[in-house]
CSV table of C-alpha atoms and ligand atoms in Angstrom, one decimal:
chain,number,residue,atom,x,y,z
A,1,MET,CA,-22.7,-26.6,3.2
A,2,ALA,CA,-23.3,-27.8,-0.3
A,3,LEU,CA,-19.9,-29.5,-0.7
A,4,ALA,CA,-19.6,-31.0,2.8
A,5,GLY,CA,-18.1,-34.4,2.7
A,6,VAL,CA,-16.2,-33.8,-0.5
A,7,ARG,CA,-12.4,-34.2,-0.2
A,8,VAL,CA,-10.2,-32.3,-2.7
A,9,ILE,CA,-6.5,-32.6,-3.2
A,10,GLU,CA,-5.2,-29.3,-4.7
A,11,LEU,CA,-1.7,-29.3,-6.0
A,12,ALA,CA,-0.2,-25.9,-5.3
A,13,GLY,CA,-0.3,-23.6,-8.2
A,14,LEU,CA,-0.1,-19.9,-8.9
A,15,ALA,CA,-3.5,-18.2,-9.2
A,16,PRO,CA,-6.3,-20.0,-11.0
A,17,ALA,CA,-6.2,-23.4,-9.2
A,18,PRO,CA,-5.9,-21.7,-5.8
A,19,PHE,CA,-9.1,-19.8,-6.6
A,20,CYS,CA,-10.8,-22.9,-7.7
A,21,GLY,CA,-9.8,-24.6,-4.5
A,22,MET,CA,-10.9,-21.7,-2.4
A,23,ILE,CA,-14.4,-21.8,-4.0
A,24,LEU,CA,-14.7,-25.4,-3.2
A,25,ALA,CA,-13.5,-24.8,0.4
A,26,ASP,CA,-15.9,-21.8,0.8
A,27,PHE,CA,-18.8,-24.1,-0.1
A,28,GLY,CA,-17.8,-26.8,2.4
A,29,ALA,CA,-15.3,-29.1,0.7
A,30,LYS,CA,-12.3,-30.3,2.6
A,31,VAL,CA,-9.4,-29.0,0.5
A,32,ILE,CA,-5.9,-30.2,1.2
A,33,ARG,CA,-3.3,-28.2,-0.7
A,34,VAL,CA,-0.1,-30.2,-1.4
A,35,ASP,CA,2.8,-27.8,-1.2
A,36,ARG,CA,6.5,-28.2,-1.9
A,37,THR,CA,9.0,-28.8,0.9
A,38,LYS,CA,12.3,-27.1,1.6
A,39,GLY,CA,11.0,-23.7,2.7
A,40,ALA,CA,8.7,-23.3,-0.3
A,41,VAL,CA,7.6,-19.7,-0.7
A,42,PRO,CA,3.9,-19.4,0.2
A,43,LEU,CA,2.3,-17.9,-3.0
A,44,ASP,CA,-1.3,-18.9,-2.4
A,45,THR,CA,-3.2,-15.8,-1.3
A,46,GLN,CA,-6.5,-17.7,-1.8
A,47,ALA,CA,-5.9,-20.3,0.8
A,48,ARG,CA,-9.0,-19.6,2.8
A,49,GLY,CA,-10.3,-22.7,4.6
A,50,LYS,CA,-7.6,-25.0,3.1
A,51,LYS,CA,-5.3,-27.4,4.9
A,52,SER,CA,-1.6,-27.5,3.8
A,53,MET,CA,0.5,-30.6,3.5
A,54,ALA,CA,4.1,-30.4,2.3
A,55,ILE,CA,5.3,-33.4,0.3
A,56,ASN,CA,8.5,-33.7,-1.7
A,57,LEU,CA,7.4,-35.1,-5.0
A,58,LYS,CA,11.0,-35.6,-6.1
A,59,THR,CA,11.2,-38.6,-3.8
A,60,ALA,CA,9.6,-42.0,-4.6
A,61,GLU,CA,8.0,-42.1,-1.2
A,62,GLY,CA,6.5,-38.6,-1.7
A,63,VAL,CA,4.9,-39.8,-4.9
A,64,THR,CA,3.5,-42.9,-3.2
A,65,LEU,CA,2.1,-40.8,-0.5
A,66,LEU,CA,0.4,-38.4,-2.9
A,67,ARG,CA,-1.0,-41.4,-4.8
A,68,LYS,CA,-2.5,-42.7,-1.6
A,69,LEU,CA,-4.0,-39.3,-0.8
A,70,CYS,CA,-5.5,-38.9,-4.3
A,71,VAL,CA,-7.1,-42.3,-4.5
A,72,GLN,CA,-8.8,-41.8,-1.2
A,73,SER,CA,-10.2,-38.4,-2.3
A,74,ASP,CA,-13.1,-37.2,-4.5
A,75,VAL,CA,-11.3,-34.6,-6.5
A,76,VAL,CA,-7.7,-34.0,-7.6
A,77,LEU,CA,-7.0,-30.5,-8.9
A,78,GLU,CA,-3.7,-30.1,-10.7
A,79,PRO,CA,-2.3,-26.9,-12.3
A,80,TYR,CA,0.9,-28.2,-13.9
A,81,ARG,CA,2.1,-28.1,-17.4
A,82,LYS,CA,0.9,-31.1,-19.5
A,83,GLY,CA,2.7,-34.3,-18.8
A,84,VAL,CA,4.1,-33.4,-15.3
A,85,MET,CA,1.6,-35.7,-13.5
A,86,GLU,CA,2.2,-38.5,-16.0
A,87,LYS,CA,6.0,-38.2,-15.4
A,88,LEU,CA,5.3,-38.8,-11.7
A,89,GLY,CA,3.1,-41.8,-12.5
A,90,LEU,CA,0.1,-39.9,-11.2
A,91,GLY,CA,-1.7,-39.3,-14.5
A,92,PRO,CA,-5.5,-39.7,-14.6
A,93,GLN,CA,-5.5,-43.1,-16.2
A,94,GLU,CA,-3.5,-44.6,-13.4
A,95,LEU,CA,-5.4,-42.9,-10.6
A,96,LEU,CA,-8.8,-43.6,-12.1
A,97,LYS,CA,-7.9,-47.2,-12.3
A,98,GLU,CA,-7.4,-47.3,-8.6
A,99,ASN,CA,-10.3,-45.0,-7.8
A,100,PRO,CA,-12.9,-45.0,-10.6
A,101,ARG,CA,-15.0,-42.4,-8.6
A,102,LEU,CA,-12.1,-39.9,-8.7
A,103,ILE,CA,-12.7,-36.5,-10.5
A,104,TYR,CA,-9.4,-35.4,-12.0
A,105,ALA,CA,-9.4,-31.7,-12.8
A,106,ARG,CA,-6.5,-30.5,-15.0
A,107,LEU,CA,-6.4,-26.7,-15.1
A,108,THR,CA,-4.0,-25.4,-17.7
A,109,GLY,CA,-3.7,-22.6,-20.1
A,110,TYR,CA,-3.9,-24.4,-23.4
A,111,GLY,CA,-5.5,-27.7,-22.5
A,112,GLN,CA,-4.2,-31.2,-22.7
A,113,SER,CA,-3.9,-31.4,-26.5
A,114,GLY,CA,-3.0,-29.1,-29.4
A,115,SER,CA,0.5,-27.8,-30.4
A,116,TYR,CA,0.6,-25.2,-27.5
A,117,ALA,CA,-0.4,-27.8,-24.8
A,118,SER,CA,3.1,-27.9,-23.3
A,119,ALA,CA,4.0,-24.2,-23.6
A,120,ALA,CA,4.4,-21.9,-20.6
A,121,GLY,CA,2.0,-19.0,-20.5
A,122,HIS,CA,0.0,-16.6,-18.3
A,123,ASP,CA,-3.4,-15.0,-18.3
A,124,ILE,CA,-2.5,-12.4,-20.9
A,125,ASN,CA,-1.4,-15.2,-23.4
A,126,TYR,CA,-4.5,-17.2,-22.9
A,127,LEU,CA,-6.7,-14.2,-23.2
A,128,ALA,CA,-4.9,-13.3,-26.4
A,129,MET,CA,-5.4,-16.8,-27.8
A,130,SER,CA,-9.2,-16.7,-26.9
A,131,GLY,CA,-9.7,-13.8,-29.3
A,132,LEU,CA,-11.1,-11.7,-26.4
A,133,LEU,CA,-8.0,-9.6,-25.9
A,134,SER,CA,-8.3,-8.2,-29.4
A,135,ARG,CA,-11.6,-6.6,-28.4
A,136,LEU,CA,-10.5,-5.0,-25.1
A,137,GLY,CA,-9.1,-1.5,-24.9
A,138,ARG,CA,-9.9,2.1,-25.8
A,139,SER,CA,-10.1,3.4,-29.3
A,140,GLY,CA,-6.7,4.0,-30.9
A,141,GLU,CA,-4.9,2.2,-28.1
A,142,LYS,CA,-3.3,-1.2,-27.9
A,143,PRO,CA,-5.3,-4.1,-26.5
A,144,TYR,CA,-5.5,-4.1,-22.7
A,145,ALA,CA,-5.8,-7.0,-20.3
A,146,PRO,CA,-8.1,-6.2,-17.5
A,147,LEU,CA,-5.8,-7.4,-14.6
A,148,ASN,CA,-5.6,-11.2,-14.8
A,149,LEU,CA,-9.3,-11.6,-14.2
A,150,LEU,CA,-10.6,-13.1,-17.4
A,151,ALA,CA,-8.5,-16.1,-18.2
A,152,ASP,CA,-7.0,-17.0,-14.8
A,153,PHE,CA,-10.2,-16.5,-12.8
A,154,ALA,CA,-13.4,-16.4,-14.9
A,155,GLY,CA,-12.3,-18.7,-17.6
A,156,GLY,CA,-9.9,-20.7,-15.4
A,157,GLY,CA,-10.6,-21.2,-11.7
A,158,LEU,CA,-14.3,-20.5,-11.8
A,159,THR,CA,-14.9,-22.5,-14.9
A,160,CYS,CA,-12.9,-25.4,-13.5
A,161,ALA,CA,-14.9,-25.3,-10.3
A,162,LEU,CA,-18.1,-25.5,-12.4
A,163,GLY,CA,-16.6,-28.5,-14.1
A,164,ILE,CA,-15.9,-30.2,-10.8
A,165,VAL,CA,-19.4,-29.5,-9.4
A,166,LEU,CA,-20.9,-30.9,-12.6
A,167,ALA,CA,-18.7,-34.0,-12.4
A,168,LEU,CA,-19.7,-34.5,-8.8
A,169,LEU,CA,-23.4,-34.2,-9.7
A,170,GLU,CA,-23.0,-36.6,-12.6
A,171,ARG,CA,-21.2,-39.1,-10.3
A,172,THR,CA,-24.3,-39.3,-8.1
A,173,LYS,CA,-26.0,-41.0,-11.2
A,174,SER,CA,-23.2,-43.0,-12.8
A,175,GLY,CA,-21.0,-43.6,-9.8
A,176,LYS,CA,-18.1,-42.8,-12.0
A,177,GLY,CA,-15.5,-40.1,-11.8
A,178,GLN,CA,-14.1,-38.3,-14.9
A,179,ILE,CA,-11.2,-36.2,-16.2
A,180,ILE,CA,-11.8,-32.4,-16.6
A,181,ASP,CA,-9.6,-30.8,-19.3
A,182,ALA,CA,-10.0,-27.1,-18.3
A,183,SER,CA,-8.2,-24.8,-20.7
A,184,MET,CA,-8.1,-21.2,-19.8
A,185,VAL,CA,-8.1,-20.2,-23.5
A,186,GLU,CA,-11.4,-22.1,-24.0
A,187,GLY,CA,-12.8,-21.0,-20.6
A,188,ALA,CA,-12.2,-17.3,-21.4
A,189,ALA,CA,-13.6,-17.7,-24.9
A,190,TYR,CA,-16.7,-19.4,-23.4
A,191,VAL,CA,-17.1,-16.6,-20.9
A,192,GLY,CA,-17.0,-14.3,-24.0
A,193,SER,CA,-19.8,-16.2,-25.8
A,194,PHE,CA,-22.0,-13.1,-25.7
A,195,ILE,CA,-19.4,-11.2,-27.6
A,196,TRP,CA,-19.1,-14.0,-30.2
A,197,LYS,CA,-22.8,-14.5,-30.6
A,198,SER,CA,-23.8,-10.8,-30.6
A,199,ARG,CA,-21.7,-10.1,-33.6
A,200,ARG,CA,-24.5,-11.1,-35.8
A,201,ILE,CA,-26.6,-8.2,-34.5
A,202,GLY,CA,-23.9,-5.7,-35.3
A,203,MET,CA,-22.8,-5.0,-31.7
A,204,TRP,CA,-19.1,-5.2,-32.6
A,205,ASP,CA,-19.0,-4.0,-36.2
A,206,ARG,CA,-16.7,-1.0,-35.3
A,207,SER,CA,-13.1,-1.2,-34.3
A,208,ARG,CA,-11.9,-1.8,-30.7
A,209,GLY,CA,-13.1,0.9,-28.3
A,210,GLN,CA,-15.7,2.3,-30.7
A,211,ASN,CA,-18.7,0.1,-29.9
A,212,MET,CA,-21.5,0.4,-27.4
A,213,LEU,CA,-20.0,-1.6,-24.6
A,214,ASP,CA,-16.3,-1.2,-25.1
A,215,SER,CA,-16.0,2.4,-24.1
A,216,GLY,CA,-17.0,3.7,-27.5
A,217,ALA,CA,-20.5,4.9,-26.3
A,218,PRO,CA,-20.7,8.0,-24.1
A,219,PHE,CA,-23.5,6.4,-22.1
A,220,TYR,CA,-21.4,3.3,-21.2
A,221,ASP,CA,-18.2,4.7,-19.8
A,222,THR,CA,-16.6,6.2,-16.7
A,223,TYR,CA,-16.3,9.9,-15.9
A,224,GLN,CA,-14.0,11.8,-13.6
A,225,THR,CA,-15.6,13.9,-10.9
A,226,SER,CA,-14.4,17.2,-9.4
A,227,ASP,CA,-12.6,15.4,-6.5
A,228,GLY,CA,-10.6,13.2,-8.9
A,229,LYS,CA,-12.9,10.2,-8.3
A,230,TYR,CA,-15.1,8.5,-10.9
A,231,MET,CA,-18.7,7.6,-11.8
A,232,ALA,CA,-19.7,4.7,-13.9
A,233,VAL,CA,-22.5,5.2,-16.5
A,234,GLY,CA,-24.4,2.3,-18.0
A,235,ALA,CA,-27.5,4.0,-19.3
A,236,VAL,CA,-28.1,1.8,-22.4
A,237,GLU,CA,-31.9,1.6,-22.7
A,238,PRO,CA,-33.6,4.9,-23.9
A,239,GLN,CA,-35.8,5.2,-20.7
A,240,PHE,CA,-32.7,4.9,-18.5
A,241,TYR,CA,-30.7,7.3,-20.8
A,242,ARG,CA,-33.4,9.9,-20.3
A,243,GLN,CA,-32.9,9.7,-16.6
A,244,LEU,CA,-29.1,10.1,-17.1
A,245,LEU,CA,-29.7,13.3,-19.0
A,246,GLN,CA,-32.2,14.5,-16.4
A,247,GLY,CA,-29.6,13.9,-13.6
A,248,LEU,CA,-27.0,15.8,-15.6
A,249,GLU,CA,-29.5,18.5,-16.3
A,250,LEU,CA,-29.1,18.2,-20.0
A,251,ASP,CA,-31.8,18.8,-22.6
A,252,ALA,CA,-32.1,15.9,-25.1
A,253,GLU,CA,-33.3,18.4,-27.8
A,254,GLN,CA,-30.0,20.2,-27.6
A,255,LEU,CA,-27.9,17.0,-28.0
A,256,PRO,CA,-27.1,14.5,-30.7
A,257,PRO,CA,-29.3,11.4,-30.7
A,258,GLN,CA,-28.2,8.7,-28.2
A,259,MET,CA,-27.5,6.1,-30.9
A,260,SER,CA,-25.8,8.1,-33.6
A,261,PHE,CA,-22.2,7.2,-33.8
A,262,SER,CA,-21.3,10.5,-35.3
A,263,GLY,CA,-22.5,12.3,-32.2
A,264,TRP,CA,-20.7,10.2,-29.7
A,265,ALA,CA,-17.6,12.3,-29.5
A,266,ASP,CA,-19.6,15.4,-28.8
A,267,LEU,CA,-21.8,13.7,-26.2
A,268,SER,CA,-18.7,12.3,-24.5
A,269,ARG,CA,-17.2,15.8,-24.3
A,270,ILE,CA,-20.4,17.2,-22.8
A,271,PHE,CA,-20.8,14.4,-20.3
A,272,THR,CA,-17.1,14.8,-19.3
A,273,GLU,CA,-17.6,18.5,-18.6
A,274,ARG,CA,-20.8,17.9,-16.6
A,275,PHE,CA,-19.3,15.1,-14.4
A,276,ALA,CA,-16.3,17.3,-13.7
A,277,SER,CA,-18.5,19.9,-12.1
A,278,LYS,CA,-19.5,17.9,-8.9
A,279,THR,CA,-17.8,15.5,-6.5
A,280,GLN,CA,-18.5,11.8,-6.5
A,281,ALA,CA,-20.6,12.1,-3.4
A,282,ASP,CA,-22.7,14.9,-5.0
A,283,TRP,CA,-23.3,12.8,-8.1
A,284,SER,CA,-24.2,9.8,-6.0
A,285,LYS,CA,-26.8,11.9,-4.3
A,286,VAL,CA,-28.2,12.9,-7.6
A,287,PHE,CA,-28.4,9.5,-9.1
A,288,ASP,CA,-29.1,7.3,-6.1
A,289,GLY,CA,-32.7,6.1,-6.2
A,290,THR,CA,-33.0,6.7,-9.9
A,291,ASP,CA,-32.9,4.3,-12.8
A,292,ALA,CA,-30.2,6.3,-14.6
A,293,CYS,CA,-27.7,3.4,-14.1
A,294,VAL,CA,-25.1,5.7,-12.7
A,295,THR,CA,-23.0,4.5,-9.7
A,296,PRO,CA,-19.8,5.6,-8.0
A,297,VAL,CA,-16.6,3.8,-9.0
A,298,LEU,CA,-15.8,2.5,-5.5
A,299,THR,CA,-12.2,1.9,-4.5
A,300,PHE,CA,-11.3,-1.1,-2.3
A,301,ASP,CA,-11.3,1.3,0.7
A,302,GLN,CA,-14.8,2.5,0.0
A,303,VAL,CA,-16.5,-0.7,-1.1
A,304,SER,CA,-17.6,-2.4,2.1
A,305,SER,CA,-18.9,0.8,3.7
A,306,HIS,CA,-21.2,1.7,0.8
A,307,PRO,CA,-24.7,1.3,2.2
A,308,HIS,CA,-25.8,-1.3,-0.3
A,309,ASN,CA,-22.8,-3.5,0.2
A,310,ARG,CA,-23.0,-3.0,4.0
A,311,GLU,CA,-26.7,-3.9,4.1
A,312,ARG,CA,-26.0,-7.2,2.3
A,313,ALA,CA,-22.7,-7.9,4.2
A,314,SER,CA,-21.1,-8.4,0.8
A,315,PHE,CA,-17.6,-8.2,2.2
A,316,ILE,CA,-16.2,-10.1,5.2
A,317,LYS,CA,-13.2,-9.6,7.5
A,318,ASP,CA,-11.1,-12.5,8.7
A,319,SER,CA,-9.7,-12.9,12.2
A,320,SER,CA,-6.7,-10.8,11.2
A,321,GLY,CA,-8.9,-8.0,9.9
A,322,GLU,CA,-8.3,-8.6,6.3
A,323,GLU,CA,-11.2,-7.7,4.1
A,324,SER,CA,-12.3,-9.8,1.1
A,325,PRO,CA,-15.5,-10.5,-0.9
A,326,ARG,CA,-18.0,-12.9,0.6
A,327,PRO,CA,-18.4,-16.1,-1.4
A,328,ALA,CA,-21.0,-15.8,-4.2
A,329,PRO,CA,-23.7,-16.7,-5.0
A,330,VAL,CA,-25.8,-16.9,-1.8
A,331,LEU,CA,-27.6,-20.2,-1.4
A,332,SER,CA,-30.7,-20.0,0.7
A,333,LEU,CA,-30.4,-23.5,2.2
A,334,THR,CA,-26.7,-24.2,2.2
A,335,PRO,CA,-24.8,-20.9,2.0
A,336,ALA,CA,-21.0,-20.8,2.0
A,337,GLU,CA,-19.4,-20.4,5.4
A,338,PRO,CA,-16.0,-18.9,4.6
A,339,CYS,CA,-13.3,-19.8,7.2
A,340,LEU,CA,-12.2,-16.7,9.1
A,341,ALA,CA,-9.1,-18.2,10.6
A,342,PRO,CA,-5.7,-17.2,9.2
A,343,ASP,CA,-4.5,-19.0,6.1
A,344,PRO,CA,-2.5,-22.2,6.8
A,345,VAL,CA,1.3,-22.0,6.8
A,346,ILE,CA,3.0,-24.5,4.5
A,347,GLY,CA,3.0,-28.0,6.0
A,348,GLU,CA,0.8,-26.9,8.9
A,349,HIS,CA,-1.5,-29.9,8.5
A,350,THR,CA,1.0,-32.5,7.3
A,351,VAL,CA,0.8,-34.5,10.5
A,352,GLU,CA,-3.0,-34.3,10.8
A,353,VAL,CA,-3.5,-35.6,7.2
A,354,LEU,CA,-0.9,-38.3,7.7
A,355,GLN,CA,-2.6,-39.5,10.8
A,356,GLU,CA,-5.9,-39.6,9.0
A,357,LEU,CA,-4.2,-41.8,6.4
A,358,GLY,CA,-3.3,-44.1,9.2
A,359,PHE,CA,0.4,-43.4,9.6
A,360,SER,CA,1.9,-43.8,13.0
A,361,SER,CA,3.9,-41.1,14.8
A,362,ALA,CA,7.1,-43.1,14.2
A,363,GLU,CA,6.4,-43.4,10.5
A,364,ILE,CA,5.7,-39.7,10.3
A,365,ASP,CA,8.9,-38.8,12.1
A,366,LYS,CA,10.8,-41.0,9.7
A,367,MET,CA,9.3,-39.4,6.6
A,368,GLN,CA,10.1,-36.0,8.0
A,369,ALA,CA,13.6,-36.9,8.9
A,370,VAL,CA,14.4,-38.1,5.3
A,371,GLY,CA,12.7,-35.1,3.7
A,372,VAL,CA,9.7,-36.8,2.2
A,373,VAL,CA,7.3,-34.5,4.0
A,374,GLU,CA,7.6,-31.3,6.0
A,375,CYS,CA,5.6,-30.6,9.2
A,376,ASN,CA,5.5,-27.0,10.2
A,377,VAL,CA,3.9,-25.4,13.2
A,378,VAL,CA,2.4,-22.0,13.3
A,379,LYS,CA,4.7,-19.8,15.2
A,380,ALA,CA,2.5,-17.0,16.3
A,381,LYS,CA,-1.2,-17.5,16.5
A,382,LEU,CA,-1.5,-15.4,19.6
B,1,MRS,C1,10.0,-13.2,-7.3
B,1,MRS,C2,8.7,-13.2,-8.1
B,1,MRS,C3,8.1,-14.5,-8.2
B,1,MRS,C4,6.8,-14.5,-8.8
B,1,MRS,C5,5.7,-14.2,-7.8
B,1,MRS,C6,4.4,-14.6,-8.4
B,1,MRS,C7,3.3,-14.1,-7.5
B,1,MRS,C8,1.9,-14.6,-8.0
B,1,MRS,C9,1.5,-13.8,-9.2
B,1,MRS,C10,0.4,-14.6,-9.9
B,1,MRS,C11,0.5,-14.3,-11.4
B,1,MRS,C12,-0.6,-15.1,-12.1
B,1,MRS,C13,-0.3,-15.1,-13.5
B,1,MRS,C14,-0.7,-13.8,-14.3
B,1,MRS,C15,-1.0,-16.3,-14.2
B,1,MRS,O1,-1.5,-16.2,-15.2
B,1,MRS,S1,-0.9,-17.8,-13.3
B,1,MRS,C16,-1.4,-19.0,-14.5
B,1,MRS,C17,-0.2,-19.7,-15.0
B,1,MRS,N1,-0.4,-20.8,-15.9
B,1,MRS,C18,-1.0,-21.9,-15.5
B,1,MRS,O2,-1.3,-22.2,-14.4
B,1,MRS,C19,-1.2,-22.9,-16.6
B,1,MRS,C20,-0.7,-24.3,-16.3
B,1,MRS,N2,0.6,-24.4,-15.7
B,1,MRS,C21,1.7,-24.1,-16.5
B,1,MRS,O3,1.7,-23.9,-17.7
B,1,MRS,C22,3.0,-24.2,-15.7
B,1,MRS,O4,2.8,-24.8,-14.5
B,1,MRS,C23,3.7,-22.8,-15.5
B,1,MRS,C24,2.7,-21.9,-14.8
B,1,MRS,C25,4.0,-22.2,-16.9
B,1,MRS,C26,4.9,-23.0,-14.7
B,1,MRS,O5,5.8,-23.8,-15.3
B,1,MRS,P1,6.9,-24.6,-14.5
B,1,MRS,O6,7.4,-23.7,-13.4
B,1,MRS,O7,8.0,-24.9,-15.5
B,1,MRS,O8,6.2,-25.8,-13.8
B,1,MRS,P2,5.6,-27.1,-14.5
B,1,MRS,O9,6.1,-27.4,-15.9
B,1,MRS,O10,4.1,-27.0,-14.3
B,1,MRS,O11,6.2,-28.2,-13.5
B,1,MRS,C27,6.1,-28.2,-12.2
B,1,MRS,C28,7.3,-28.9,-11.6
B,1,MRS,O12,7.2,-28.8,-10.2
B,1,MRS,C29,7.3,-30.1,-9.7
B,1,MRS,N3,6.6,-30.1,-8.4
B,1,MRS,C30,5.3,-29.8,-8.2
B,1,MRS,N4,5.0,-30.0,-6.9
B,1,MRS,C31,6.1,-30.4,-6.3
B,1,MRS,C32,6.4,-30.8,-4.9
B,1,MRS,N5,5.4,-30.8,-4.0
B,1,MRS,N6,7.6,-31.3,-4.7
B,1,MRS,C33,8.6,-31.3,-5.6
B,1,MRS,N7,8.3,-31.0,-6.9
B,1,MRS,C34,7.1,-30.5,-7.2
B,1,MRS,C35,6.7,-31.0,-10.7
B,1,MRS,O13,7.1,-32.3,-10.5
B,1,MRS,C36,7.3,-30.4,-11.9
B,1,MRS,O14,8.6,-30.8,-12.0
B,1,MRS,P3,9.3,-31.2,-13.5
B,1,MRS,O15,8.4,-32.1,-14.2
B,1,MRS,O16,9.5,-29.8,-14.2
B,1,MRS,O17,10.6,-31.8,-13.1
């Protein structure tokens, strides 16, 4: 796999850093997640392929141990509030002094500088600060955050993974590591570059929810079908729009022009009525194989059995039968090989990692006895 041989220390976080770590693990990196001790609650639902080591960082020995682990690795991924790692004496300056090849990724909401740098926050706050949230939502309604996808995952975990891969690539030339300051505000804003840069062509001149791609246009929206399901319509270009009308059995001559704002409310009403006349399966039959850009809105239950997704094996099942998306993109030479074994329990690999670091069984027992580390065994892997 592309990242084979890369060792990553992921400090346990909430959602974005775990996603970043999972991407790296899916593509072959050895990712060791450092968890808390004392019966920490396992919150990482994106732990595929990772190892878990539980260290108490409120002990000096625990900090020394983490330092040792970090300086012997390629990447450190930390999701804490600004200054937390420095307080532990594990800031990037210190660690890079010991290991100049280290890539030190800091994944935060507001970045390492600026007056909000130390403030708590979540996806919705970062999205708000990026400007994007102000553009999301239907006409006349308040802004709407589309789950926590944009800041946490697109602008956060995924962008940070890109930064790490870029730094790894660069290191092959300079031999040097570097610090990655991944701010979810900036990552989300960057993901939204199209919105920023297409303002000059008038794409966003109208208010929220009244433009072509923000649910303002009738040809770029969802419609309910007679069985309470939905179809998604994305018939933007005139040649594809014509096919939409054909499928709906509508005569263009009898309708307002596609691109006239004043006709959009009428068109939307007509499309709504039409879509309500057949089931999702019926409409799928009508539009499958055409260029009308109309697809069923699949639920999680439907998605893997849809013929297209099934043919590409786009979804995988792990050994417990849990379904999830296959890592993307697909690399022809070194594709990801996602681990299908159950996620690690907290501290499952503490002993294994300590042994790799050269600690003896007696030393490991002692560290466990005084609460520096926690070693847990999986109870039921039957
Ligand atoms: C009952 C319900 C519980 C909730 C269930 C949650 C289920 C999951 C849901 C996911 C929701 C996802 C939401 C929508 C998100 O947006 S997640 C993104 C959140 N934001 C970020 O990640 C940005 C960067 N991080 C942060 O800003 C902050 O970490 C935070 C998220 C606001 C949390 O702040 P806070 O809890 O005060 O922690 P921090 O200031 O980062 O300090 C962490 C402290 O923990 C300590 N720590 C760490 N590891 C260990 C360890 N192994 N052993 C002992 N201690 C440990 C650190 O040393 C630090 O301690 P201290 O410096 O405070 O004394």
